[in-house]
Coordinates of C-alpha atoms in Angstrom, one line a residue:
X1 CA 69.4 122.3 67.4
X2 CA 69.4 125.8 65.9
X3 CA 67.7 126.2 62.5
X4 CA 70.9 127.9 61.2
X5 CA 72.4 126.4 58.1
X6 CA 75.7 124.6 58.6
X7 CA 78.2 124.0 55.7
X8 CA 78.2 120.4 54.9
X9 CA 81.8 119.0 55.3
X10 CA 81.7 117.4 51.9
X11 CA 80.8 120.6 50.0
X12 CA 82.2 123.3 52.3
X13 CA 85.5 125.2 51.6
X14 CA 88.6 123.3 52.7
X15 CA 89.2 125.6 55.7
X16 CA 86.8 123.9 58.2
X17 CA 87.9 120.4 57.2
X18 CA 91.6 121.2 57.4
X19 CA 91.0 123.0 60.7
X20 CA 89.3 119.8 62.1
X21 CA 92.3 117.7 60.9
X22 CA 94.6 120.1 62.8
X23 CA 92.4 120.0 65.9
X24 CA 92.4 116.2 65.9
X25 CA 96.2 116.2 65.7
X26 CA 96.5 118.7 68.5
X27 CA 94.1 116.7 70.7
X28 CA 96.0 113.5 70.0
X29 CA 99.2 115.1 71.2
X30 CA 97.8 117.0 74.2
X31 CA 95.4 114.3 75.5
X32 CA 97.5 111.3 74.7
X33 CA 96.8 108.5 72.2
X34 CA 94.9 106.4 74.6
X35 CA 92.5 109.1 75.7
X36 CA 92.1 110.3 72.1
X37 CA 91.2 106.8 70.8
X38 CA 88.8 106.2 73.7
X39 CA 86.9 109.4 73.7
X40 CA 87.7 111.8 70.9
X41 CA 88.5 109.8 67.8
X42 CA 84.8 109.0 67.0
X43 CA 83.8 112.6 67.0
X44 CA 82.9 113.9 63.5
X45 CA 82.7 117.4 62.2
X46 CA 79.2 118.2 60.9
X47 CA 80.0 121.8 59.8
X48 CA 80.7 125.4 60.7
X49 CA 77.9 128.0 61.0
X50 CA 78.3 130.5 58.2
X51 CA 77.0 133.4 60.4
X52 CA 78.3 132.9 63.9
X53 CA 81.3 130.6 63.2
X54 CA 79.9 128.0 65.6
X55 CA 81.4 124.6 65.2
X56 CA 79.2 121.6 65.2
X57 CA 80.5 118.2 66.2
X58 CA 78.7 114.9 66.4
X59 CA 79.3 112.0 68.8
X60 CA 78.0 108.5 68.4
X61 CA 76.1 108.6 71.7
X62 CA 74.7 111.0 74.2
X63 CA 76.9 109.5 76.8
X64 CA 80.0 110.3 74.8
X65 CA 78.8 113.8 74.2
X66 CA 78.4 114.4 77.9
X67 CA 81.8 112.9 78.6
X68 CA 83.5 115.2 76.1
X69 CA 81.7 118.2 77.7
X70 CA 82.8 117.3 81.2
X71 CA 86.4 116.3 80.4
X72 CA 87.6 117.8 77.2
X73 CA 85.8 121.1 76.8
X74 CA 88.8 123.3 77.4
X75 CA 91.1 121.3 75.2
X76 CA 88.6 121.4 72.3
X77 CA 87.9 125.1 72.6
X78 CA 91.6 125.9 72.8
X79 CA 92.5 123.7 69.8
X80 CA 89.7 125.2 67.6
X81 CA 90.8 128.8 68.5
X82 CA 94.3 128.0 67.2
X83 CA 93.1 126.1 64.1
X84 CA 90.3 128.4 63.1
X85 CA 90.7 131.9 64.6
X86 CA 87.4 133.7 65.0
X87 CA 85.4 130.5 65.4
X88 CA 82.4 130.7 67.7
X89 CA 81.0 128.2 70.3
X90 CA 81.6 124.5 70.0
X91 CA 78.5 122.4 69.8
X92 CA 78.6 118.7 70.6
X93 CA 75.5 116.6 70.0
X94 CA 74.6 112.9 69.8
X95 CA 74.0 111.6 66.3
X96 CA 70.5 111.4 65.1
X97 CA 70.4 107.6 65.3
X98 CA 72.1 107.3 68.7
X99 CA 70.1 105.8 71.5
X100 CA 69.0 108.1 74.3
X101 CA 70.6 107.6 77.7
X102 CA 69.4 108.2 81.2
X103 CA 72.2 106.7 83.2
X104 CA 75.4 104.8 82.5
X105 CA 74.6 101.7 80.5
X106 CA 70.9 102.1 80.5
X107 CA 68.7 103.3 77.6
X108 CA 65.5 105.3 77.9
X109 CA 62.7 105.6 75.3
X110 CA 62.5 108.8 73.3
X111 CA 59.4 109.9 71.4
X112 CA 59.7 111.1 67.9
X113 CA 59.0 114.7 68.9
X114 CA 61.8 114.8 71.5
X115 CA 65.0 116.4 70.2
X116 CA 68.3 114.8 70.9
X117 CA 70.2 116.6 73.7
X118 CA 72.8 119.1 72.6
X119 CA 75.8 119.8 74.7
X120 CA 77.3 123.3 74.3
X121 CA 80.9 124.2 74.9
X122 CA 81.4 127.9 75.0
X123 CA 84.7 129.2 73.6
X124 CA 84.3 132.2 75.9
X125 CA 83.1 130.8 79.3
X126 CA 84.1 133.8 81.3
X127 CA 80.7 135.1 82.2
X128 CA 78.7 131.9 82.0
X129 CA 77.2 130.0 85.0
X130 CA 77.5 126.2 85.0
X131 CA 74.0 124.7 85.3
X132 CA 75.3 121.8 87.4
X133 CA 76.8 124.0 90.1
X134 CA 73.9 124.8 92.4
X135 CA 73.4 124.8 96.1
X136 CA 71.3 121.6 95.8
X137 CA 74.2 119.7 94.3
X138 CA 76.7 121.1 96.9
X139 CA 77.5 118.7 99.8
X140 CA 78.0 120.4 103.1
X141 CA 80.4 119.2 105.9
X142 CA 82.5 120.7 108.6
X143 CA 85.2 121.6 106.1
X144 CA 83.0 124.0 104.1
X145 CA 80.1 124.8 106.4
X146 CA 81.1 128.4 107.0
X147 CA 81.7 129.1 103.3
X148 CA 78.4 127.5 102.4
X149 CA 76.3 129.5 104.9
X150 CA 78.0 132.7 103.9
X151 CA 77.3 132.0 100.3
X152 CA 73.7 131.2 100.9
X153 CA 73.2 134.4 103.0
X154 CA 74.7 136.5 100.2
X155 CA 72.8 134.9 97.4
X156 CA 69.4 135.3 99.2
X157 CA 69.7 139.0 98.7
X158 CA 68.8 140.3 102.1
X159 CA 70.7 142.8 104.2
X160 CA 74.3 141.9 104.5
X161 CA 76.7 142.4 107.4
X162 CA 79.7 141.8 105.1
X163 CA 80.9 142.8 101.7
X164 CA 82.9 141.4 100.0
X165 CA 82.8 137.7 100.6
X166 CA 86.2 136.1 100.2
X167 CA 86.4 132.4 99.7
X168 CA 89.7 130.6 99.9
X169 CA 90.9 127.0 99.8
X170 CA 93.0 124.5 97.8
X171 CA 92.4 123.3 94.3
X172 CA 89.2 121.3 93.7
X173 CA 87.6 121.9 97.1
X174 CA 84.4 123.6 95.8
X175 CA 85.1 127.4 95.6
X176 CA 84.0 127.7 92.0
X177 CA 81.0 125.5 92.7
X178 CA 79.8 127.9 95.4
X179 CA 80.4 130.9 93.2
X180 CA 78.2 129.5 90.4
X181 CA 75.6 128.5 92.9
X182 CA 75.4 132.0 94.3
X183 CA 74.9 133.3 90.8
X184 CA 72.1 130.9 90.1
X185 CA 70.4 131.6 93.4
X186 CA 70.6 135.3 93.2
X187 CA 69.2 135.3 89.7
X188 CA 66.3 133.0 90.8
X189 CA 65.4 135.3 93.7
X190 CA 66.0 138.6 91.7
X191 CA 64.8 138.1 88.1
X192 CA 66.5 140.6 85.9
X193 CA 69.5 141.1 88.2
X194 CA 72.8 141.5 86.5
X195 CA 75.1 138.7 87.6
X196 CA 78.7 138.4 86.2
X197 CA 81.0 135.6 86.9
X198 CA 84.6 135.6 85.5
X199 CA 88.0 134.4 86.4
X200 CA 90.7 136.9 87.3
X201 CA 92.5 135.9 84.1
X202 CA 89.4 136.8 82.1
X203 CA 89.2 140.1 84.0
X204 CA 92.8 140.9 83.0
X205 CA 92.3 139.8 79.4
X206 CA 89.2 141.9 78.9
X207 CA 90.8 144.9 80.6
X208 CA 93.9 144.8 78.5
X209 CA 91.8 144.3 75.3
X210 CA 89.7 147.4 76.4
X211 CA 92.9 149.5 76.8
X212 CA 94.2 148.5 73.4
X213 CA 90.9 149.4 71.9
X214 CA 90.8 152.6 73.9
X215 CA 87.4 151.7 75.3
X216 CA 88.0 151.1 79.0
X217 CA 84.8 153.0 79.7
X218 CA 82.6 150.2 78.4
X219 CA 84.5 147.6 80.4
X220 CA 84.2 149.6 83.6
X221 CA 80.6 150.4 83.1
X222 CA 79.7 146.8 82.5
X223 CA 81.3 145.4 85.6
X224 CA 80.3 148.3 87.9
X225 CA 76.7 147.9 86.9
X226 CA 76.7 144.3 88.1
X227 CA 74.3 143.5 91.0
X228 CA 76.5 140.5 91.8
X229 CA 80.1 140.3 90.6
X230 CA 82.0 137.0 91.1
X231 CA 85.7 137.0 90.5
X232 CA 87.4 133.5 90.7
X233 CA 91.1 132.8 91.4
X234 CA 92.2 136.3 92.2
X235 CA 95.8 135.1 92.8
X236 CA 96.4 135.1 89.1
X237 CA 96.5 139.0 88.9
X238 CA 99.6 138.9 91.2
X239 CA 102.3 141.2 89.8
X240 CA 99.9 142.8 87.2
X241 CA 100.0 146.4 88.3
X242 CA 97.6 148.0 85.9
X243 CA 95.1 145.1 86.3
X244 CA 95.3 145.4 90.1
X245 CA 94.7 149.2 89.8
X246 CA 91.5 148.6 87.9
X247 CA 90.5 145.7 90.1
X248 CA 90.8 147.9 93.2
X249 CA 88.7 150.7 91.8
X250 CA 86.1 148.2 90.6
X251 CA 85.9 146.7 94.2
X252 CA 85.5 150.2 95.7
X253 CA 82.8 151.2 93.3
X254 CA 80.7 148.1 93.9
X255 CA 81.1 148.1 97.6
X256 CA 80.3 151.8 97.9
X257 CA 77.2 151.3 95.7
X258 CA 76.0 148.5 97.9
X259 CA 76.4 145.9 95.2
X260 CA 77.6 142.4 96.1
X261 CA 81.1 141.2 95.4
X262 CA 82.5 137.7 95.8
X263 CA 86.2 136.8 95.3
X264 CA 88.0 133.5 95.6
X265 CA 91.6 132.5 95.8
X266 CA 93.7 129.4 96.6
X267 CA 94.9 130.9 99.9
X268 CA 93.9 133.5 102.6
X269 CA 94.5 137.3 102.0
X270 CA 97.5 137.2 104.3
X271 CA 99.1 134.6 102.3
X272 CA 98.6 136.1 98.8
X273 CA 101.8 137.2 97.3
X274 CA 102.2 140.0 94.7
X275 CA 98.9 141.6 95.5
X276 CA 98.7 145.2 96.5
X277 CA 98.2 145.8 100.2
X278 CA 95.2 148.0 99.7
X279 CA 93.5 145.2 97.8
X280 CA 94.3 142.7 100.6
X281 CA 93.0 145.2 103.1
X282 CA 89.7 145.4 101.2
X283 CA 89.4 141.7 101.0
X284 CA 90.0 141.2 104.7
X285 CA 87.5 144.0 105.4
X286 CA 84.6 141.7 104.4
X287 CA 84.0 138.1 105.5
X288 CA 86.9 135.6 104.9
X289 CA 85.6 132.0 104.7
X290 CA 88.0 129.1 104.2
X291 CA 87.2 125.8 102.6
X292 CA 89.3 123.0 104.1
X293 CA 90.1 119.6 102.7
X294 CA 87.1 117.3 102.9
X295 CA 87.2 114.8 105.7
X296 CA 86.2 111.1 105.2
X297 CA 82.6 111.7 106.1
X298 CA 82.2 114.6 103.7
X299 CA 83.9 112.6 100.9
X300 CA 81.6 109.7 101.6
X301 CA 78.5 111.9 101.4
X302 CA 79.8 113.5 98.2
X303 CA 79.9 110.1 96.5
X304 CA 76.4 109.2 97.7
X305 CA 75.2 112.5 96.3
X306 CA 76.7 111.9 92.9
X307 CA 75.2 108.4 92.8
X308 CA 71.7 109.8 93.3
X309 CA 71.9 111.0 89.7
X310 CA 72.6 107.4 88.6
X311 CA 69.7 105.5 90.3
X312 CA 69.9 102.4 88.1
X313 CA 73.7 101.9 88.7
X314 CA 74.6 99.5 91.5
X315 CA 77.7 100.6 93.5
X316 CA 78.4 98.5 96.6
X317 CA 79.0 100.4 99.8
X318 CA 82.5 98.9 100.1
X319 CA 83.4 100.7 96.9
X320 CA 82.0 104.0 98.2
X321 CA 84.0 103.5 101.4
X322 CA 87.2 102.6 99.4
X323 CA 86.9 105.7 97.2
X324 CA 86.2 108.0 100.2
X325 CA 89.2 106.6 102.1
X326 CA 91.8 106.5 99.3
X327 CA 91.1 109.7 97.3
X328 CA 91.5 112.6 99.7
X329 CA 93.4 115.2 97.7
X330 CA 90.4 117.1 96.4
X331 CA 86.7 116.8 95.7
X332 CA 87.4 117.2 92.0
X333 CA 89.8 114.2 92.1
X334 CA 87.1 112.2 93.9
X335 CA 84.3 113.0 91.5
X336 CA 86.6 112.4 88.5
X337 CA 87.5 108.9 89.9
X338 CA 83.8 108.0 90.4
X339 CA 83.0 109.1 86.8
X340 CA 85.9 107.0 85.5
X341 CA 84.7 103.9 87.4
X342 CA 81.1 104.4 86.1
X343 CA 82.3 105.0 82.5
X344 CA 84.6 102.0 82.5
X345 CA 81.8 99.8 83.8
X346 CA 79.5 101.1 81.1
X347 CA 82.0 100.5 78.3
X348 CA 83.2 97.1 79.5
X349 CA 79.7 95.9 80.5
X350 CA 81.1 94.7 83.9
X351 CA 79.5 95.0 87.3
X352 CA 81.1 97.5 89.8
X353 CA 82.9 95.8 92.7
X354 CA 86.0 96.5 94.7
X355 CA 88.4 94.6 92.4
X356 CA 87.0 96.3 89.3
X357 CA 87.3 99.7 91.0
X358 CA 91.0 99.1 91.9
X359 CA 91.7 98.1 88.3
X360 CA 89.9 101.1 86.8
X361 CA 91.8 103.5 89.1
X362 CA 95.2 101.7 89.2
X363 CA 97.2 104.7 87.8
X364 CA 95.3 107.3 89.9
X365 CA 95.7 105.3 93.1
X366 CA 99.4 104.9 92.6
X367 CA 99.8 108.6 91.9
X368 CA 97.8 109.6 95.0
X369 CA 99.5 107.4 97.5
X370 CA 102.0 109.9 98.8
X371 CA 100.9 113.2 97.3
X372 CA 100.9 115.7 100.2
X373 CA 100.5 119.5 99.6
X374 CA 102.1 122.3 101.6
X375 CA 98.6 123.6 102.4
X376 CA 97.7 120.3 104.0
X377 CA 100.9 120.3 106.0
X378 CA 100.3 123.8 107.2
X379 CA 96.7 123.0 108.2
X380 CA 97.6 119.8 110.0
X381 CA 100.5 121.5 111.9
X382 CA 98.3 124.5 112.9
X383 CA 95.5 122.2 114.1
X384 CA 98.0 120.1 116.1
X385 CA 99.6 123.2 117.8
X386 CA 96.3 125.2 118.0
X387 CA 97.6 128.2 116.1
X388 CA 96.1 130.1 113.1
X389 CA 97.2 129.2 109.6
X390 CA 98.0 132.8 108.9
X391 CA 100.9 132.4 111.4
X392 CA 102.7 130.2 108.9
X393 CA 103.4 133.3 106.9
X394 CA 103.6 135.9 109.6
X395 CA 106.7 137.6 110.9
X396 CA 106.1 136.6 114.6
X397 CA 109.1 134.9 116.2
X398 CA 107.5 133.8 119.4
X399 CA 108.4 130.2 120.2
X400 CA 104.8 129.0 120.2
X401 CA 104.6 130.1 116.6
X402 CA 108.1 129.8 115.3
X403 CA 108.6 126.2 116.3
X404 CA 105.4 124.9 114.5
X405 CA 106.4 127.0 111.5
X406 CA 109.8 125.2 111.4
X407 CA 108.1 121.8 111.8
X408 CA 105.8 122.6 108.8
X409 CA 108.8 123.7 106.7
X410 CA 110.6 120.5 107.7
X411 CA 107.6 118.4 106.7
X412 CA 107.2 120.3 103.4
X413 CA 110.8 119.4 102.6
X414 CA 110.4 115.7 103.6
X415 CA 106.9 115.0 102.1
X416 CA 106.7 117.1 99.0
X417 CA 108.7 117.6 95.8
X418 CA 108.7 121.4 96.1
X419 CA 112.0 123.3 95.9
X420 CA 113.4 125.2 98.8
X421 CA 112.7 128.6 97.3
X422 CA 109.1 127.5 96.6
X423 CA 108.6 126.3 100.2
X424 CA 110.0 129.6 101.4
X425 CA 107.5 131.5 99.3
X426 CA 104.6 129.5 100.8
X427 CA 105.7 130.6 104.3
X428 CA 105.4 134.3 103.9
X429 CA 108.0 134.8 101.2
X430 CA 110.9 133.6 103.3
X431 CA 114.3 132.9 101.8
X432 CA 115.4 129.4 101.0
X433 CA 118.2 129.7 103.6
X434 CA 115.5 130.1 106.2
X435 CA 114.0 126.8 105.1
X436 CA 117.4 125.1 105.3
X437 CA 117.9 126.4 108.8
X438 CA 114.4 125.1 109.8
X439 CA 115.1 121.7 108.4
X440 CA 118.4 121.4 110.2
X441 CA 117.0 122.7 113.5
X442 CA 114.1 120.2 113.5
X443 CA 116.5 117.4 112.7
X444 CA 118.6 118.3 115.7
X445 CA 115.6 118.7 118.0
X446 CA 114.2 115.3 116.9
X447 CA 117.4 113.6 118.0
X448 CA 117.3 115.5 121.4
X449 CA 113.7 116.0 122.2
X450 CA 111.5 112.8 122.4
X451 CA 108.3 114.7 122.7
X452 CA 108.9 116.8 119.6
X453 CA 110.0 113.7 117.7
X454 CA 106.8 112.0 118.7
X455 CA 104.8 115.0 117.4
X456 CA 106.6 114.9 114.1
X457 CA 106.1 111.2 113.7
X458 CA 102.3 111.6 114.4
X459 CA 102.0 114.4 111.9
X460 CA 103.8 112.3 109.2
X461 CA 101.5 109.4 109.9
X462 CA 98.4 111.6 109.6
X463 CA 99.6 113.3 106.4
X464 CA 100.5 110.0 104.7
X465 CA 97.3 108.2 105.8

């Protein structure tokens, strides 16, 4: 822990204490009473740093400190920013008399000279690299092999045949993990290199702030001096004209200077809406690598990889198989479910078996039973009819493309809760009347064409499996 002096809560001005009370109330409402009581209620405010404004919180155990870091970091930071404007980073540490923990439910000895671990939650996480997101912790499978190999090649620092690298895939499939891993690897191989990671929202926020302060030069100079610039979730600058203008010039400067640029989004360049065509052209100019939904084998291996960090915890293979089969929406959901099972087992002192796992994940399993996304539908239909996913949003009207597109629209209407206008937007910005026409047409064809009806039935079974 830093040697800085913290105000003691009992003697400090009322502002930190009243802010903490407000933060607790905000968390109770935003996270729910059950989550608040289980994970956040026991946190205590130790003080606020008089120089930096850093907030120091104490948890009763190292396990709880880790859990708060992994699951409530953003909520804590946001609540503190509102309650105490100008506060610094949020520090969460285990109390001095808490037992050290190596794995769930198992204690490890600590010598008197060893300091208790401190978990840091940055209020401004825009340019930070997550230590846990490395290439070693990334599990490779068919769904992400191209993206992984491209990321490794770029991070090694040798001569590149592509720039920028554009990663795209659905939520929770590993895009952000790979971007942080590239940052770590590049720094390791090139000590002193300037690596900047930020979300597109952070890019926009800093650019607007620089314009208001009439200091855009500093903003431009900092980004354009980066040896490796990583911009995450570029879809969020859609419709932001001035931000896109600056983003385009930043891209040009970096590429022209031979510096490395990595950009991610939740869909391919052809499917991004509200982004200037010249930016899309630049993105497509480099290497476009997609990350698809993890198949059963990859999900199974991801769980095994996670369990390697918990060597003293016994998880039967049938539980691993069950999780890999039932939780297919995203890697993030899968990892979260595993963490939940391990945490519940630790807190309840119960062994992990299939029955316990089903009880611990009852709500999540019910919610995931029939949750199908438009991206999944498009990928499945494209695989079945052997066409490119970009054709789902293209203007081509050839039957070999138009019919699968209509089937995908039909399935999106049947299997998701998305509105007709939203479905139309996900198919190249088409009008909702086009979706209505597609649905009616496929309904007619299913009644008259046995082969097409069989295709649709097969696709529905695959998507709902």
